[in-house]
Short mmCIF file of C-alpha atoms in Angstrom, two decimals:
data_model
loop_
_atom_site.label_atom_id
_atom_site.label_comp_id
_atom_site.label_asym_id
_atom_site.label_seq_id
_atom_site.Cartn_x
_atom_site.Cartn_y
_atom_site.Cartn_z
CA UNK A 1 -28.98 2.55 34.95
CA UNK A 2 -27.47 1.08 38.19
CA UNK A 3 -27.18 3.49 41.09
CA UNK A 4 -23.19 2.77 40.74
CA UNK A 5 -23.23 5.09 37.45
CA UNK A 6 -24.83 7.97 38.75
CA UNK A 7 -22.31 10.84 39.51
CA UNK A 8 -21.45 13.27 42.55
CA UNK A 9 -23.99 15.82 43.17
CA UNK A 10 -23.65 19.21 41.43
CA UNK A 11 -23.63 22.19 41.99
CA UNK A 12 -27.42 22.26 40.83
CA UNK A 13 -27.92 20.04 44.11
CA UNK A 14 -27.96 23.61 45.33
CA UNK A 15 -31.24 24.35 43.96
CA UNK A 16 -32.12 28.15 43.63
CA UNK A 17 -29.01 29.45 44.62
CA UNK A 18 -29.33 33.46 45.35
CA UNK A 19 -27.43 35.94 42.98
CA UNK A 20 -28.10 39.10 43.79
CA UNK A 21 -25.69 40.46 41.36
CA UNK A 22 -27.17 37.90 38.31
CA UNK A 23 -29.03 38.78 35.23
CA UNK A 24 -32.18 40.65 35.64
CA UNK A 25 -35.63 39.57 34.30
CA UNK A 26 -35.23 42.16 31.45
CA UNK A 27 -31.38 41.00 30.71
CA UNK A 28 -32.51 37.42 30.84
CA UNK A 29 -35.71 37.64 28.47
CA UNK A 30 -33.45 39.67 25.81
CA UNK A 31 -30.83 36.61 25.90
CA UNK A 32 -34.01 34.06 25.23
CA UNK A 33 -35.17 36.25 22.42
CA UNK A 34 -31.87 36.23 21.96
CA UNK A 35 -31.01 32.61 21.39
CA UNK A 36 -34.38 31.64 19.74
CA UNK A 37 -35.21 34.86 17.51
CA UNK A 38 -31.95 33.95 15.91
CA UNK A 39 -30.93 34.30 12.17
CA UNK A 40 -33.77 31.95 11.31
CA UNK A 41 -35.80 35.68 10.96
CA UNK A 42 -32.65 36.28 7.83
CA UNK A 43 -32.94 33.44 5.15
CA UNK A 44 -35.64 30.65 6.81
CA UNK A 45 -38.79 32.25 5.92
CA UNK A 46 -37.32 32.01 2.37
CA UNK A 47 -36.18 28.54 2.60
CA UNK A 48 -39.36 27.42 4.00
CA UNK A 49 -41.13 28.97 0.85
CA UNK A 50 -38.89 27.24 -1.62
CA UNK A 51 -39.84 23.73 -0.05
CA UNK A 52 -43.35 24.28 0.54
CA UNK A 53 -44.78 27.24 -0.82
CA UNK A 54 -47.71 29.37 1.12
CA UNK A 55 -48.00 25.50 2.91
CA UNK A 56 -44.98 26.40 4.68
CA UNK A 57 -47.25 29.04 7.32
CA UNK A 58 -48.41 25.52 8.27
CA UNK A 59 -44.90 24.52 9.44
CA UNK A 60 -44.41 28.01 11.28
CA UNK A 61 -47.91 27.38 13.29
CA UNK A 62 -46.82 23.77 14.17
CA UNK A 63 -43.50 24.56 15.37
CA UNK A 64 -44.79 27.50 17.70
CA UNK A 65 -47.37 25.50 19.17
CA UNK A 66 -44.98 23.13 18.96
CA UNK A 67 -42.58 25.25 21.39
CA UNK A 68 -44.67 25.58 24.29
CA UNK A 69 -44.17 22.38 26.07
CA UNK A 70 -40.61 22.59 25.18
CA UNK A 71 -40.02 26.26 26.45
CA UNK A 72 -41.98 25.44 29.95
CA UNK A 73 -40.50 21.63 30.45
CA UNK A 74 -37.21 23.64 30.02
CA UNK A 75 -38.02 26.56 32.05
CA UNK A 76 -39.52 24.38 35.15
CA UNK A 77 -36.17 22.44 35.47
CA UNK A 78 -33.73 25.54 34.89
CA UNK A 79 -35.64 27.13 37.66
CA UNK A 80 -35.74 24.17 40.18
CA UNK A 81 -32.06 23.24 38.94
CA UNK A 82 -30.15 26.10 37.78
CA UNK A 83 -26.35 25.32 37.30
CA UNK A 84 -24.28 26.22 34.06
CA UNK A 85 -24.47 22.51 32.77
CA UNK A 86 -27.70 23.24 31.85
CA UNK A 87 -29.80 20.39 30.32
CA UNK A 88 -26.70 18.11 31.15
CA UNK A 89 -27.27 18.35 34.61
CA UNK A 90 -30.82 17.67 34.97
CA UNK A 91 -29.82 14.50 32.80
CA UNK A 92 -26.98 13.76 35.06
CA UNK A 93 -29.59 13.70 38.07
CA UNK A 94 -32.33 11.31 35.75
CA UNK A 95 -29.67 8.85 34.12
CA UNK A 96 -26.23 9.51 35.44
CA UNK A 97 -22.96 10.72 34.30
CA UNK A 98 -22.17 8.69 30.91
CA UNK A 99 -26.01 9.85 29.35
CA UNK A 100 -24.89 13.67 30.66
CA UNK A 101 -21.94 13.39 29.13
CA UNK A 102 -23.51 12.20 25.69
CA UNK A 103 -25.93 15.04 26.08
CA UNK A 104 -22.88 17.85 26.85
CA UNK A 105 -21.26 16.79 23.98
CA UNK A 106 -23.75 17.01 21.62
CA UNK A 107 -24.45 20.95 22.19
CA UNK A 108 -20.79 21.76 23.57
CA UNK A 109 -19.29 20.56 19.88
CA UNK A 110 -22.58 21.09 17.93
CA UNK A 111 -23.66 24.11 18.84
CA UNK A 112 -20.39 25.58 17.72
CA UNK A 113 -20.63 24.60 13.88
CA UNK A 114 -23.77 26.33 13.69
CA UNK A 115 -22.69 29.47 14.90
CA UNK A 116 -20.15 30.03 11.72
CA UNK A 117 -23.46 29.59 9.97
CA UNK A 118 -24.82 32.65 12.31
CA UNK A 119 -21.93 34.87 11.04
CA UNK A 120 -22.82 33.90 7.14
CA UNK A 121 -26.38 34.42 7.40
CA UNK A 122 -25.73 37.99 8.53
CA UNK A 123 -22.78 38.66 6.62
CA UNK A 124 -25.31 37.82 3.43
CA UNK A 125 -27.35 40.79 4.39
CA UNK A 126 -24.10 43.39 4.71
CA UNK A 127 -22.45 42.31 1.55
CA UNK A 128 -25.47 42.97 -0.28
CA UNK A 129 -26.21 46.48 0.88
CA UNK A 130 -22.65 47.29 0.10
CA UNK A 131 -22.45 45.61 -3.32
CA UNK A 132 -19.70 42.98 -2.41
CA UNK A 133 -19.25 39.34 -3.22
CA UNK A 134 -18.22 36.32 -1.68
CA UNK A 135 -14.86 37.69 -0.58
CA UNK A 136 -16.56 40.35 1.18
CA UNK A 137 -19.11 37.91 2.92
CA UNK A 138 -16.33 35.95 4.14
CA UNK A 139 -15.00 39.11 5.67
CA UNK A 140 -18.39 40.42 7.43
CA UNK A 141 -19.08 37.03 9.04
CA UNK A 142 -14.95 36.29 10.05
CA UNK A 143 -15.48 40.14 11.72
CA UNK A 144 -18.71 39.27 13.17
CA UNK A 145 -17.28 35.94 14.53
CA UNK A 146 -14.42 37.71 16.27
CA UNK A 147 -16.45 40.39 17.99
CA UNK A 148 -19.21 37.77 19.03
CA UNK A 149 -16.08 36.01 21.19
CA UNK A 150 -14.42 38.90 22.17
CA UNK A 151 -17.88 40.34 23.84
CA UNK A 152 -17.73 37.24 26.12
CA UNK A 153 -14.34 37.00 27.31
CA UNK A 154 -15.57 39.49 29.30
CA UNK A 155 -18.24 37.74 30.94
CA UNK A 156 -22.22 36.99 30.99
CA UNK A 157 -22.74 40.49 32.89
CA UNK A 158 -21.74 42.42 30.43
CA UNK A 159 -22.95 40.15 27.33
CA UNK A 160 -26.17 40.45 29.29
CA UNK A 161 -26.57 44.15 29.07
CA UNK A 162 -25.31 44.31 25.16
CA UNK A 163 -27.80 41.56 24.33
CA UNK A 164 -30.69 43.63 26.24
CA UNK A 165 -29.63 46.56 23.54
CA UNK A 166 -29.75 44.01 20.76
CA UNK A 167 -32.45 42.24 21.55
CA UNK A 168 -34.93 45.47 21.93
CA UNK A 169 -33.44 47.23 19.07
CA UNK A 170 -34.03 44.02 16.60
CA UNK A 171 -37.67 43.41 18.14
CA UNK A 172 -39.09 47.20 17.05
CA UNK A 173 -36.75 47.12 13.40
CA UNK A 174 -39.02 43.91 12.69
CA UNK A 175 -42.38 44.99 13.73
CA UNK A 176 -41.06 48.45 11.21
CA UNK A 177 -40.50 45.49 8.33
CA UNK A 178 -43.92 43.90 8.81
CA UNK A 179 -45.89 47.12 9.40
CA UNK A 180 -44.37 48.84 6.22
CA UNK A 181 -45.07 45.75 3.75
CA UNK A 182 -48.31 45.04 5.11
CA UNK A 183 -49.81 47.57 2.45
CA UNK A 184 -48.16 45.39 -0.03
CA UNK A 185 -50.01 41.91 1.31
CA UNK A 186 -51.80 40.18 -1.74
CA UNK A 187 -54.41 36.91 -0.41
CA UNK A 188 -53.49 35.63 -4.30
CA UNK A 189 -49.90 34.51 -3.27
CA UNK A 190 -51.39 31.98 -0.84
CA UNK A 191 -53.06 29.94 -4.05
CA UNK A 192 -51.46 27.33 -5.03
CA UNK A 193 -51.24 26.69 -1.45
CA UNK A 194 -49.18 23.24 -1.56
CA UNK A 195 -47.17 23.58 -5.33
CA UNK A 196 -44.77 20.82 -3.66
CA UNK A 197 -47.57 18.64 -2.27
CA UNK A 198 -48.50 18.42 1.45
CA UNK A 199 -45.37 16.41 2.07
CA UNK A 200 -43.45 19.63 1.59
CA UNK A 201 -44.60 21.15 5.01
CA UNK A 202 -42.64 18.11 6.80
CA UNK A 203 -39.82 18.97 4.74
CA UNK A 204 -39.90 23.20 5.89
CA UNK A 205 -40.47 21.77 8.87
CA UNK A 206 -37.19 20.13 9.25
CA UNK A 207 -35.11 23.40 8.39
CA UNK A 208 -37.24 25.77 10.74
CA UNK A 209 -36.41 23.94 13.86
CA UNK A 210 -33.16 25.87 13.77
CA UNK A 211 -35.64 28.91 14.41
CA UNK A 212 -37.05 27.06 17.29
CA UNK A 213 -33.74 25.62 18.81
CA UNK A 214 -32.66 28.09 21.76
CA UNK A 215 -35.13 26.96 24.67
CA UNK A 216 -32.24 24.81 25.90
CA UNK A 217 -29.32 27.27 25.51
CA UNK A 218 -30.54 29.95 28.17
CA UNK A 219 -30.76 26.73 30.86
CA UNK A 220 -26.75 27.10 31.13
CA UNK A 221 -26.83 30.06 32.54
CA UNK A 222 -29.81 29.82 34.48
CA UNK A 223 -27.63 29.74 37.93
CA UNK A 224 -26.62 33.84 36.35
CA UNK A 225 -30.23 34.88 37.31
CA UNK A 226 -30.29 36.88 40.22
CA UNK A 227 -34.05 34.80 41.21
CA UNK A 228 -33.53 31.98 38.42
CA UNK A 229 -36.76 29.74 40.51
CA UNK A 230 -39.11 33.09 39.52
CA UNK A 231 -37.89 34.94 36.54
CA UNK A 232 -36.53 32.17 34.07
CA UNK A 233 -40.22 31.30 33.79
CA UNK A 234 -41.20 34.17 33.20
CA UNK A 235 -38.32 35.59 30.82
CA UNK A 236 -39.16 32.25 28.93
CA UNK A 237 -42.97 33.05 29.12
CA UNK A 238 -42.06 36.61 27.46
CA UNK A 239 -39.82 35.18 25.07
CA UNK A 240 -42.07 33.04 23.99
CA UNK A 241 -45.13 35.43 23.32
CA UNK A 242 -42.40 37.66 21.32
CA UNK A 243 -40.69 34.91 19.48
CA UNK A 244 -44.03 33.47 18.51
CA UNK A 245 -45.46 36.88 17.41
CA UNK A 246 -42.90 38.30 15.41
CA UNK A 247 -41.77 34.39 13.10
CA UNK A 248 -45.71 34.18 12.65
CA UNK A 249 -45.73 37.78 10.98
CA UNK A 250 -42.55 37.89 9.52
CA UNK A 251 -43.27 34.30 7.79
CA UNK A 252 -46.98 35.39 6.61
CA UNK A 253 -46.02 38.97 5.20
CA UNK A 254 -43.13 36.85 3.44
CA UNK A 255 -45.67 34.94 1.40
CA UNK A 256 -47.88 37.64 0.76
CA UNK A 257 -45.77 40.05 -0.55
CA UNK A 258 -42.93 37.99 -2.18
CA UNK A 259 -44.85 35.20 -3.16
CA UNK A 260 -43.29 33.18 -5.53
CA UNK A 261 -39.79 35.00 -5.31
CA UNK A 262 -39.91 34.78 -1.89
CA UNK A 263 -37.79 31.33 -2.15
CA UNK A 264 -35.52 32.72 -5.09
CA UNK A 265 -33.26 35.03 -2.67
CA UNK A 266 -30.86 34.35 0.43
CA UNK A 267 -31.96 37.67 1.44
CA UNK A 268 -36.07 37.97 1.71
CA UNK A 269 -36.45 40.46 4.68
CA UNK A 270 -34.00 42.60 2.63
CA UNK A 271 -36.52 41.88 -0.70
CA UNK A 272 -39.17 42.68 1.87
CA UNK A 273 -37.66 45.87 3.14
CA UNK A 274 -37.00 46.76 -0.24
CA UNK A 275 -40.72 46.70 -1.21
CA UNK A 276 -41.67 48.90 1.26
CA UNK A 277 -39.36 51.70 1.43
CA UNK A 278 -37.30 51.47 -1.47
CA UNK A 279 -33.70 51.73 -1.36
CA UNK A 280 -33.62 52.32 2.10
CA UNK A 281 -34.71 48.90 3.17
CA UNK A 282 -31.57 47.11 2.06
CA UNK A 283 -29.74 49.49 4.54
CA UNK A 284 -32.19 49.09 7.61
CA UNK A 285 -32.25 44.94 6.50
CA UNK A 286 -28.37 44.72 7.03
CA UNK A 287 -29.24 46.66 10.47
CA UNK A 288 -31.22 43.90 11.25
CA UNK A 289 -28.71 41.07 10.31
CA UNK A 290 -25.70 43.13 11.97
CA UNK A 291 -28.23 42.79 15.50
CA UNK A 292 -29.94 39.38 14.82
CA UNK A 293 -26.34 38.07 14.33
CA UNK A 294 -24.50 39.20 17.33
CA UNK A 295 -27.35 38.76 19.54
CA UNK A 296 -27.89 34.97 18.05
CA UNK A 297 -24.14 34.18 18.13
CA UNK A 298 -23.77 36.07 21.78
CA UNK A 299 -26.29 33.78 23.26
CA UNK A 300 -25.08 30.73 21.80
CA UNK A 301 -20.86 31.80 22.36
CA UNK A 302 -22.06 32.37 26.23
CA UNK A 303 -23.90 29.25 27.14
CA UNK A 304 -21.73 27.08 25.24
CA UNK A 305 -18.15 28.17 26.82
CA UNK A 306 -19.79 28.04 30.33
CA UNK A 307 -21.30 23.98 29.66
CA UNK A 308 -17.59 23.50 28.74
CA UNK A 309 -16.50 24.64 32.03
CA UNK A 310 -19.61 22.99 33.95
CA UNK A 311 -18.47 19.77 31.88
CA UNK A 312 -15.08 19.88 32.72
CA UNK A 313 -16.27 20.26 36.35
CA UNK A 314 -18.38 17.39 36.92
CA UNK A 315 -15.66 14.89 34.83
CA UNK A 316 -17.06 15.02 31.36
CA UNK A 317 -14.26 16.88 30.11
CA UNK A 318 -10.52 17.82 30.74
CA UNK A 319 -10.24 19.32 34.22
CA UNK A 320 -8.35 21.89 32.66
CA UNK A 321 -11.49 23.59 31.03
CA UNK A 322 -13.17 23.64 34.35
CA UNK A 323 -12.62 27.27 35.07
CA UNK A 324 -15.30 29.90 34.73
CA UNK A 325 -18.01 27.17 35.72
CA UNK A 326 -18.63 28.85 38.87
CA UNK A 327 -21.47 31.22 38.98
CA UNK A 328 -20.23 34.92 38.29
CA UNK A 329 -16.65 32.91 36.42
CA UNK A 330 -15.93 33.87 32.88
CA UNK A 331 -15.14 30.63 31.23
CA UNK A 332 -12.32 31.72 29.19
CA UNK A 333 -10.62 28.43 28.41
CA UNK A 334 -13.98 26.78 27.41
CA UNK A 335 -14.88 29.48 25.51
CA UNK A 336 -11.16 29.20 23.58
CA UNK A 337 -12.13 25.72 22.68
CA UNK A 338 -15.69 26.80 20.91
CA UNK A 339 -13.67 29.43 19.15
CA UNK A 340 -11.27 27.05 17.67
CA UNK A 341 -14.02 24.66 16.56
CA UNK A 342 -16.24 27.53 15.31
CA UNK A 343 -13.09 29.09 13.74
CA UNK A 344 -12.05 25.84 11.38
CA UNK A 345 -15.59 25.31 10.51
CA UNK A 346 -15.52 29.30 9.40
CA UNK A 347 -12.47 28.23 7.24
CA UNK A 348 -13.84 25.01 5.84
CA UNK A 349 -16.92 26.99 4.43
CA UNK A 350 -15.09 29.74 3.40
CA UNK A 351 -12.69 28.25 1.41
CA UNK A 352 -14.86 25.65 -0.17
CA UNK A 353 -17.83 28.07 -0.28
CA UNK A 354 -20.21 25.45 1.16
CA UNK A 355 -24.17 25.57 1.48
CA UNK A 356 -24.78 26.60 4.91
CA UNK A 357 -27.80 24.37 4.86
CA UNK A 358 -25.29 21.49 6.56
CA UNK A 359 -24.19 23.20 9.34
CA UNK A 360 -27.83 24.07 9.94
CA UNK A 361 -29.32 20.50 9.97
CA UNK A 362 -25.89 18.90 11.34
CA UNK A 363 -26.42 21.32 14.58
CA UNK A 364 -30.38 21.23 14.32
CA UNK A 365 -29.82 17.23 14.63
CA UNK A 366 -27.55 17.35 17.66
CA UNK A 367 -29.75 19.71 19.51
CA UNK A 368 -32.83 18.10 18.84
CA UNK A 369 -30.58 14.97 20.71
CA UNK A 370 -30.33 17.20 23.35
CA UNK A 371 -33.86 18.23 23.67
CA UNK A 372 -35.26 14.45 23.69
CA UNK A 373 -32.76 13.37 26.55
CA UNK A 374 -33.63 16.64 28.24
CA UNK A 375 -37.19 16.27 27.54
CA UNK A 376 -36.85 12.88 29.16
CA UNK A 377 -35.42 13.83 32.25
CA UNK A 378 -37.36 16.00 32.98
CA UNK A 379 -40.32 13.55 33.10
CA UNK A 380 -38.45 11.58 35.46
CA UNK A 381 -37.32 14.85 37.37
CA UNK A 382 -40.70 16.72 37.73
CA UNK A 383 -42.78 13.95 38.11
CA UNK A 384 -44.55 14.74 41.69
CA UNK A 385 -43.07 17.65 42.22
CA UNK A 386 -44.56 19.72 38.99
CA UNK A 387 -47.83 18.12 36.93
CA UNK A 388 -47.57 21.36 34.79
CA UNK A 389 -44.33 20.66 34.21
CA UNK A 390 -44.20 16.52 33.77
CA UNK A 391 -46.92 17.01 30.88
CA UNK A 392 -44.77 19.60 29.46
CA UNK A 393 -41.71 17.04 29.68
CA UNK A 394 -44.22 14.49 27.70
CA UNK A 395 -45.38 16.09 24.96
CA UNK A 396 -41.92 17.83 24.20
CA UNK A 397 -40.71 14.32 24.15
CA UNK A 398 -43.30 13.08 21.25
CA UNK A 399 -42.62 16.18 19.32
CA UNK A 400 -38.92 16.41 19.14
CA UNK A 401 -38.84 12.27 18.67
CA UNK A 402 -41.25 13.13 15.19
CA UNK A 403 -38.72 16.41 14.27
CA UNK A 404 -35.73 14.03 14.79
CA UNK A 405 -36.74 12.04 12.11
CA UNK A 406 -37.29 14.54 9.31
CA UNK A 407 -33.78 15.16 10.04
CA UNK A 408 -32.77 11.94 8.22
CA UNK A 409 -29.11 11.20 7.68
CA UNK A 410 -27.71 14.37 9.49
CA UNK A 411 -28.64 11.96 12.50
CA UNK A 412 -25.47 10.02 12.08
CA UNK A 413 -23.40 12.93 14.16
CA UNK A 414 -25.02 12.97 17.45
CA UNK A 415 -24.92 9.09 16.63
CA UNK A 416 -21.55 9.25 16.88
CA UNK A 417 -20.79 11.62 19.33
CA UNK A 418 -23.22 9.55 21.80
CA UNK A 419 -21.75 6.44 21.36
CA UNK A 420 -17.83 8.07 21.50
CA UNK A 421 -19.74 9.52 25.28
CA UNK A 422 -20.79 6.51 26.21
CA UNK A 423 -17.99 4.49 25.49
CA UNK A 424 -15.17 6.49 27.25
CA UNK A 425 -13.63 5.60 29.77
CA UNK A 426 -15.04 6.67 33.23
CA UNK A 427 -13.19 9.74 34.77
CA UNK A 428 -12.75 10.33 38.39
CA UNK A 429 -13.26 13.77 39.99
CA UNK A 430 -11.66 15.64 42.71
CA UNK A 431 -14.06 16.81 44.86
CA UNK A 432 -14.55 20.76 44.22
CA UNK A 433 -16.41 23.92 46.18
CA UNK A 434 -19.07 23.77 43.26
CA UNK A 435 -19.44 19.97 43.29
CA UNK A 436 -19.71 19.53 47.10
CA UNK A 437 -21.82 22.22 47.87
CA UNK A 438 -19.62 23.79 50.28
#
């Protein structure tokens, strides 16, 4: 791309501003676990059964291994570049403003059809301890929609905090699940190992990068750390180590214990629960969903309003959604917008009571868009200045290009949405405090 194309510095030209008042290293690690441990720990270890069997453990090592380039390519440019467009803005310094804009759109209106698909998986787990049907799903995950917005109109501080609570509160009720089924772990569920053949793995594969997709979502509001060049490495190192831990446990005491029922429910870590302490596991299972959910939906509801704003701010969207992209603002207007997408896509499932297993590729495919671009830039970005990280860049790059294509059709939105980027008309942008670096 010409030098012409690339756009104004931003404010990531700033690079490691101090924010004394920011998110700590605890705060930030709990919005990582956060984002990643999402409500892939409610239905996917299930799903992955039903396509693949005991073969789908495979698929849970791969994609683990799988996120550790990702996680550090994403965690050395957040810390050399933190600003609230996140992976936009390090591809806004590679490839200039019409490829950032591409890559803004595809997590500022992806991102929010997933998280309706948040509220449902949760709202599964509540209406069955309470012995409701659909009606009463749609009225857990429409509640559990509403408070996840409300809790960040009043900022990233104070989601910061509640997501700490979350975030430590659903890491020990897990380890309880695994410990207490453990006893129950039978070696003979792992034989036949591949019932669906070993094509089947590819196939788990594709629905478990929505466990995996997160990485990218804390980079938006890396510029909230109070050190983001020290600790978002190392909130992303101990996410990682706790993410990986608790899906590789969750997904092998899954098999064990369920075995072949364990892809015949929407609800295996209640099934799981169940097994080990009775009636009282459905109870402490919708615990679980109640604080995988909000935590899950709080990351996602944060980093998505405050891209909006950091779009807005650099040209790629309406001026008008611009405010709140400072660091410290509470992107209100932005965040308005992901409600009211969110909020008809909540509707549109309701009413027609849709698999949620759309929304999850559909999103899955537009952030893996935004991981390859990312992933790109930050080969060009780091090279020379981080080997570490450059290799990191690389082999996310080969990885998400192979994910992206078990993704199939679902490929056709971020197809769209690219092209509708690149094809706009170029905006002009006043010249701002957090774009000139005054």
């Amino acid at each position: 791309m010409s030098r012409s194309t690339q756009a104004p510095p931003t404010a990531s030209d700033q690079e490691n501003p101090a924010n004394p008042g920011g998110l700590n290293l605890a705060q930030g690690t709990a919005l990582y676990v956060g984002a990643v441990l999402g409500t892939g720990v409610l239905a996917l270890p299930g799903l992955a059964a039903k396509e693949a069997g005991p073969a789908s453990l495979l698929a849970w090592l791969g994609l683990v291994v799988m996120s550790v380039p990702l996680a550090a390519a994403f965690a050395a440019l957040a810390a050399r570049y933190p600003d609230a467009g996140g992976v936009s803005t390090y591809v806004r310094r590679a490839f200039g403003g019409r490829a950032a804009t591409a890559v803004g759109w595809w997590f500022y209106l992806g991102a929010p059809v997933g998280i309706p698909a948040l509220a449902f998986f949760g709202a599964e787990y509540l209406s069955r301890s309470t012995g409701g049907g659909w009606g009463l799903t749609v009225t857990y995950a429409g509640v559990l929609l509403v408070v996840g917005f409300v809790g960040n109109a009043f900022g990233v501080r104070i989601s910061g905090r509640i997501q700490l609570l979350l975030s430590g509160a659903l890491a020990l009720l897990l380890v309880l699940a695994i410990v207490v089924v453990v006893p129950d772990a039978d070696t003979g569920n792992l034989t036949p190992f591949a019932p669906e053949g070993w094509a089947s793995i590819g196939t788990a594969g594709a629905l478990l990068v929505w466990s995996f997709t997160g990485w990218e979502t804390v980079t938006h509001l890396s510029a909230e750390f109070s050190d983001p060049a020290r600790n978002v490495k190392r909130a992303t190192a101990g996410a990682l180590l706790i993410v990986g831990v608790l899906y590789l446990s969750l997904a092998a005491v899954t098999v064990l214990v369920l075995g072949d029922a364990a892809g015949d429910t929407t609800t295996p870590l209640a099934s799981l629960l169940e097994t080990g302490l009775g009636s009282y596991g459905d109870v402490i299972a919708s615990v679980v969903a109640l604080l995988v959910t909000l935590g899950t939906m709080n990351a996602y509801i944060a980093s998505t309003a405050k891209l909006g704003a950091a779009l807005a701010r650099d040209g790629s969207l309406p001026a008008g959604l611009g405010s709140g992209a400072e660091t410290g603002g509470v992107p209100r207007r932005s965040l308005l917008v992901v409600a009211g997408i969110s909020g008809v896509t909540f509707c549109v499932a309701a009413v027609t009571e849709m698999d949620l297993e759309p929304l999850i590729l559909s999103t899955t495919a537009c952030l893996g868009a935004v991981y390859a671009i990312g992933a790109a830039a930050g080969i060009k970005l780091l090279r020379g200045v981080s080997r570490a990280g450059t290799f990191s860049a690389a082999c996310a790059l080969v990885i998400i290009l192979l994910l992206l294509a078990l993704t199939g059709w679902f490929m056709i939105w971020p197809a769209v949405l690219g092209a509708a980027a690149l094809l706009r008309p170029t905006a002009r942008r006043s010249p701002t405090p957090e774009s000139s670096g005054s």
